[in-house]
CSV table of C-alpha atoms in Angstrom, one decimal:
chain,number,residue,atom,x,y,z
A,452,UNK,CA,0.5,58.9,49.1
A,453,UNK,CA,-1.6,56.3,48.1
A,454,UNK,CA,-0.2,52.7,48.7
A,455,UNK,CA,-3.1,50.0,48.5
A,456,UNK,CA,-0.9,47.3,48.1
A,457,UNK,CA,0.8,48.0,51.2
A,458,UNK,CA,-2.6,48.8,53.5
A,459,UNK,CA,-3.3,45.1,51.8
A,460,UNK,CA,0.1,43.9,53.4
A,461,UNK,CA,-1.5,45.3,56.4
A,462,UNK,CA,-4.3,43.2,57.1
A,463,UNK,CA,-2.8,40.2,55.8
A,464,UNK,CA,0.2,40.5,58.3
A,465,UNK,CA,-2.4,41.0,61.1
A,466,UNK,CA,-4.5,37.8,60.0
A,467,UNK,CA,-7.7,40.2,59.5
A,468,UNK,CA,-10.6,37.9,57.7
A,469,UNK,CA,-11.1,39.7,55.0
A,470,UNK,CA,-12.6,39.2,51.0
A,471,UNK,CA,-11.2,41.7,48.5
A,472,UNK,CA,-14.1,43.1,46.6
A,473,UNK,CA,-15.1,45.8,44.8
A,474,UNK,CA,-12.8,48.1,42.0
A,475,UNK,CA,-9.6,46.4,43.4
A,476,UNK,CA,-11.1,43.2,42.9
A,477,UNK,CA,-12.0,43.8,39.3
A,478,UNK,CA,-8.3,45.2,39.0
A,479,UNK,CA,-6.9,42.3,40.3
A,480,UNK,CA,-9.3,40.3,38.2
A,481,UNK,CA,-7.7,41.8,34.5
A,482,UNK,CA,-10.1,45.1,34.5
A,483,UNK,CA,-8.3,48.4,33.0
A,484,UNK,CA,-10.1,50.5,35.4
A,485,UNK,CA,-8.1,52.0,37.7
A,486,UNK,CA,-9.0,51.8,41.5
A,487,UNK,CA,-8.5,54.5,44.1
A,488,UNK,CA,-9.5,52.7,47.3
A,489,UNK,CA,-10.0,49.4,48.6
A,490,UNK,CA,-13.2,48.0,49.6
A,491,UNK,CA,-13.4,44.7,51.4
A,492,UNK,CA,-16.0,42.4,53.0
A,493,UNK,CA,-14.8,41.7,56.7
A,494,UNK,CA,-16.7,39.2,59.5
A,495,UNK,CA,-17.8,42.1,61.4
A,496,UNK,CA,-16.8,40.5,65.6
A,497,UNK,CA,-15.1,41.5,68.3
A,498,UNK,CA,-11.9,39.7,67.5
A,499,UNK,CA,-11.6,40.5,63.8
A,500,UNK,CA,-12.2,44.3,64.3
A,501,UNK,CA,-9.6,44.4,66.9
A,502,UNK,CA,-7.3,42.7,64.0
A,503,UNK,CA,-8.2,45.5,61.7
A,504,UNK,CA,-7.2,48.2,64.3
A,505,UNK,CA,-4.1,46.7,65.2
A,506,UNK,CA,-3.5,46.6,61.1
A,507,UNK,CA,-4.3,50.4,60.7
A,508,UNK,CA,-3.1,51.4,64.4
A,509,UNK,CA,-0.1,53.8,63.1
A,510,UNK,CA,-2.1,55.0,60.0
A,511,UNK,CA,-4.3,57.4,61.6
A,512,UNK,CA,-7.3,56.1,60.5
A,513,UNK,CA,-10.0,57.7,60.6
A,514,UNK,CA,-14.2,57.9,59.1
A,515,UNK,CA,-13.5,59.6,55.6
A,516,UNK,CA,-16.7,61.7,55.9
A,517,UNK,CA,-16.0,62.8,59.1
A,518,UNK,CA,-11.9,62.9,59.4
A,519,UNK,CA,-12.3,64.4,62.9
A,520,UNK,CA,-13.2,61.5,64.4
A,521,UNK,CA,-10.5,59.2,64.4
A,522,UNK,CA,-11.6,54.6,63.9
A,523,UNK,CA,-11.7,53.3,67.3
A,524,UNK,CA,-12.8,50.5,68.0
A,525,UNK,CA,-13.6,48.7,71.9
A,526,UNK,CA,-15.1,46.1,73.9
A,527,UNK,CA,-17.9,48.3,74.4
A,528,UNK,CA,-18.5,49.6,71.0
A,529,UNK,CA,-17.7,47.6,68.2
A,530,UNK,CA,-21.1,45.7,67.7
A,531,UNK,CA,-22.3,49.2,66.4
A,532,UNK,CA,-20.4,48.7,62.9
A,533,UNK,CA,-22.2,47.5,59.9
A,534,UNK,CA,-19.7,48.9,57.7
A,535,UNK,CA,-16.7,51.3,58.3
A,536,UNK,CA,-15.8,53.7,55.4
A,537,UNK,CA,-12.0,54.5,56.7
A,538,UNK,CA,-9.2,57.1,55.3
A,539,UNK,CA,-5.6,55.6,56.2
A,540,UNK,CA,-2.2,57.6,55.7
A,541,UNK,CA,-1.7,54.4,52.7
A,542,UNK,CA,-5.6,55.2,51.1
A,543,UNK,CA,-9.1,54.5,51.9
A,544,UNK,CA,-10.5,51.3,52.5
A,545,UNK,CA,-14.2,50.4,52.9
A,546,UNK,CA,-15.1,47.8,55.5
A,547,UNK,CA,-18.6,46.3,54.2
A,548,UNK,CA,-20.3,43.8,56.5
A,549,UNK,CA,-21.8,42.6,53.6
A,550,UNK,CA,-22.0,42.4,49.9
A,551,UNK,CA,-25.1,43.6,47.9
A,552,UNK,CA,-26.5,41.1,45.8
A,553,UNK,CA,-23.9,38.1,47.6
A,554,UNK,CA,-24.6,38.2,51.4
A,555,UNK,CA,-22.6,38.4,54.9
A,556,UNK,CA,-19.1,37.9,55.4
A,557,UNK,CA,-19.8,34.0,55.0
A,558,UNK,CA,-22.0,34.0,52.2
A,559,UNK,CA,-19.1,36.6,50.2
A,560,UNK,CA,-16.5,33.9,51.6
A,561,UNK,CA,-18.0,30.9,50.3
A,562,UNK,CA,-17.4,33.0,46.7
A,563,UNK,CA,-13.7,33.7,46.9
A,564,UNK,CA,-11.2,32.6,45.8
A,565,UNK,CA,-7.1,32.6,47.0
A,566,UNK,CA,-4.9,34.3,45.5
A,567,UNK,CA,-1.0,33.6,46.3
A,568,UNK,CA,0.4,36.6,46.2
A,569,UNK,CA,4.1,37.6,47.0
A,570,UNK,CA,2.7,38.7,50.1
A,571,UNK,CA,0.6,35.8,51.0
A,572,UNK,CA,-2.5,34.3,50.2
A,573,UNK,CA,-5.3,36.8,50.2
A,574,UNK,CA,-9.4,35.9,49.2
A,575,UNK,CA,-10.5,37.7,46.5
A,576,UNK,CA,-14.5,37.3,45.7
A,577,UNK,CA,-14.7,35.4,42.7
A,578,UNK,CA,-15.5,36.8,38.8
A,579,UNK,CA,-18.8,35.7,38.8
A,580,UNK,CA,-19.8,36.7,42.0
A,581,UNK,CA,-18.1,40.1,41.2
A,582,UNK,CA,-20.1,40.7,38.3
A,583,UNK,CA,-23.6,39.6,40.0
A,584,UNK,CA,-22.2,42.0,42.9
A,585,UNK,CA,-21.7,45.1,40.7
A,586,UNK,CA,-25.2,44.9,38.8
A,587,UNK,CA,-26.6,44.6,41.8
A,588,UNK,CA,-25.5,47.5,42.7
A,589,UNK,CA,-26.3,49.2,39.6
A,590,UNK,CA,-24.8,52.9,39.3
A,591,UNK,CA,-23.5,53.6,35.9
A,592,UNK,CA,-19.7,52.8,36.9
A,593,UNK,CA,-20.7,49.6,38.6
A,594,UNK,CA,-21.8,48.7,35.2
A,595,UNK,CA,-19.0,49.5,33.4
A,596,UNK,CA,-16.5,47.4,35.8
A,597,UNK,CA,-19.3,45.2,35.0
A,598,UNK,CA,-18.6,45.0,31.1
A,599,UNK,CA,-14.9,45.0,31.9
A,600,UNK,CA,-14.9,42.2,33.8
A,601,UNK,CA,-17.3,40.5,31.2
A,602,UNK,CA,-14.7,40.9,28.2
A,603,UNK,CA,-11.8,39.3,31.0
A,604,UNK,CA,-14.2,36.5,31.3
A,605,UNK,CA,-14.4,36.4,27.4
A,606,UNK,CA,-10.7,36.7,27.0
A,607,UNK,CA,-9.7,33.8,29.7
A,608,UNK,CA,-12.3,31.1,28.9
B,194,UNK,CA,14.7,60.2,9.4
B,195,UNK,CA,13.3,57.3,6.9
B,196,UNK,CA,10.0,55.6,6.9
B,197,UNK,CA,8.7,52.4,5.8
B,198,UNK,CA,7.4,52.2,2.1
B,199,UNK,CA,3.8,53.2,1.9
B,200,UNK,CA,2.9,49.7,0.8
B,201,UNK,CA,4.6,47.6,3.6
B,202,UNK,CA,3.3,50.0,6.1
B,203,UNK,CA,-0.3,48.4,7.5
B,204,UNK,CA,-3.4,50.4,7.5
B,205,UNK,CA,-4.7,52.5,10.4
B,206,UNK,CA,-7.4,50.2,10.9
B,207,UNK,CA,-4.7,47.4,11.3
B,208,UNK,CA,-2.7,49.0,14.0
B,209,UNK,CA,-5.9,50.1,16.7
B,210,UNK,CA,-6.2,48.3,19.5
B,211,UNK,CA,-8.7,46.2,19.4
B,212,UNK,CA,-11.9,47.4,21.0
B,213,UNK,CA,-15.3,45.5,21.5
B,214,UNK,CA,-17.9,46.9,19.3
B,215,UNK,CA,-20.7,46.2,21.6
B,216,UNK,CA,-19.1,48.4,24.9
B,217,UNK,CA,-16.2,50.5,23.3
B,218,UNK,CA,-13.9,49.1,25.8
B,219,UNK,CA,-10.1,48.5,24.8
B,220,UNK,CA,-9.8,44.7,24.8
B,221,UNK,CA,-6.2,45.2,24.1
B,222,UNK,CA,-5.4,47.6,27.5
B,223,UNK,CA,-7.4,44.4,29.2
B,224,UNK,CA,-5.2,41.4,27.6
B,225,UNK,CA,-2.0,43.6,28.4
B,226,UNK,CA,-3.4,43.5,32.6
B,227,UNK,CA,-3.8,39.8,32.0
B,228,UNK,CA,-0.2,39.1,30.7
B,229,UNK,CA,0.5,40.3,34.6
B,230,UNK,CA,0.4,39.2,37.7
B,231,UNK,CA,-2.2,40.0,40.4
B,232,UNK,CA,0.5,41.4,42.5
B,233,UNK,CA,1.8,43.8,39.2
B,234,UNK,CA,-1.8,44.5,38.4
B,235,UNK,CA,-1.7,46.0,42.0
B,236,UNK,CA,1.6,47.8,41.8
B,237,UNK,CA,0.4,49.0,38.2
B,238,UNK,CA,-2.5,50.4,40.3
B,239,UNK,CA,-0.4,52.1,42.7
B,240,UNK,CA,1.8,53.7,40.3
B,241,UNK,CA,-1.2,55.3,38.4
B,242,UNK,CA,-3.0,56.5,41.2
B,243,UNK,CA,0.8,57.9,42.3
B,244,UNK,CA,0.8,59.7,38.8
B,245,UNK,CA,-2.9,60.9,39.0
B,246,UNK,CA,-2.2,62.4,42.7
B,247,UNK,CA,1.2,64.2,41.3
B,248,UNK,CA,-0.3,65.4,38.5
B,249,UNK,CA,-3.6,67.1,39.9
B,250,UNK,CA,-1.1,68.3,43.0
B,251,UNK,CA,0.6,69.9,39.5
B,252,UNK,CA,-2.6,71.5,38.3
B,253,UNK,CA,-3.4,73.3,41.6
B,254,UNK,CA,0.3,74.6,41.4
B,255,UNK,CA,1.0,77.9,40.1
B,256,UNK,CA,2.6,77.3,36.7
B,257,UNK,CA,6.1,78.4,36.3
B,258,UNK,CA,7.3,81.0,34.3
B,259,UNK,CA,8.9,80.8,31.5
């Protein structure tokens, strides 16, 4: 069963550094689209991945195109992630090391936003940014998420 | 059962949702997300992608008989 919201509790609860992006993002935003995974934008060191394993440590996590090779992540090998595309027990969740069209974890940072949620305050990357993101990127449902979150913008100004 | 009087009842063109010309997207289904919060726009999400799993899992089920 998918449970995004509670994979979110997740990484909050083990202070990952994280920016919600992507779908959810756009979901979160006031979008009607409905999102089947997570992605985020994460600072890609040593300390935050461990974070992010300790998070997903009991969901058998593992990379969705290959699902017999479960995430693990060490000492020795964790400078070898740029991104991690990961299948949890509570949903997918796409680690990016960076956002098309916005830039490393810093750059994506320095466009969020907090959000206080019931759950704590989680970074979200903000609407404009979001849209810039997603025609970056291009393919025919980026665009639409793109003209959704263009009519939230219209209906909220 | 009764129904309204023809002439009090408003046009079909009065009761759809209100879509944007330009994209065809239903600005109504938006404004409803936005009366919500984040969190309940994430456990909306949740529950429809709960519904969407049960249902195809119904699909690949043989259907019962009658």
């Amino acid at each position: 069963m998918q449970q995004l919201n509670q994979l979110l509790v997740r990484l909050l609860q083990a202070e990952v550094e994280f920016v919600l992006v992507g779908e959810l993002a756009a979901l979160v935003h006031g979008s009607s689209l409905v999102a089947g995974q997570m992605d985020i934008c994460i600072r890609m060191c040593e300390e935050n991945l461990m974070r992010l394993k300790t998070a997903l440590a009991d969901l058998l996590p593992v990379h969705r195109s290959r699902p017999d090779i479960p995430f693990v992540v060490t000492a020795e090998n964790w400078a070898r992630f740029k991104n991690l595309y990961l299948k949890t027990d509570l949903g997918i969740v796409d680690c990016l090391g960076e956002v098309l069209g916005v830039g490393g974890y810093d750059e994506t940072l320095s466009h969020s936003i907090v959000l206080n949620l019931p759950i704590g305050p989680c970074r979200i990357l903000d609407i404009d940014t979001l849209i810039k993101a997603k025609e970056a990127m291009g393919h025919p449902h980026d665009l639409v998420t793109v003209q959704h979150l263009k009519a939230v913008r219209a209906l909220t100004k | 059962m009764t129904t309204a009087p023809t002439e009090c009842f408003p046009s079909e063109e009065e009761l759809r949702p209100r879509v944007d010309p330009e994209t065809g997207i239903d600005l109504s289904l938006i404004e409803e997300n936005l009366r919500l919060t984040p969190w309940e726009r994430l456990q909306a999400n949740a529950d429809a992608i709960n519904f969407i799993d049960t249902a195809r899992a119904a699909l690949n089920k043989p259907h019962a008989a009658a």
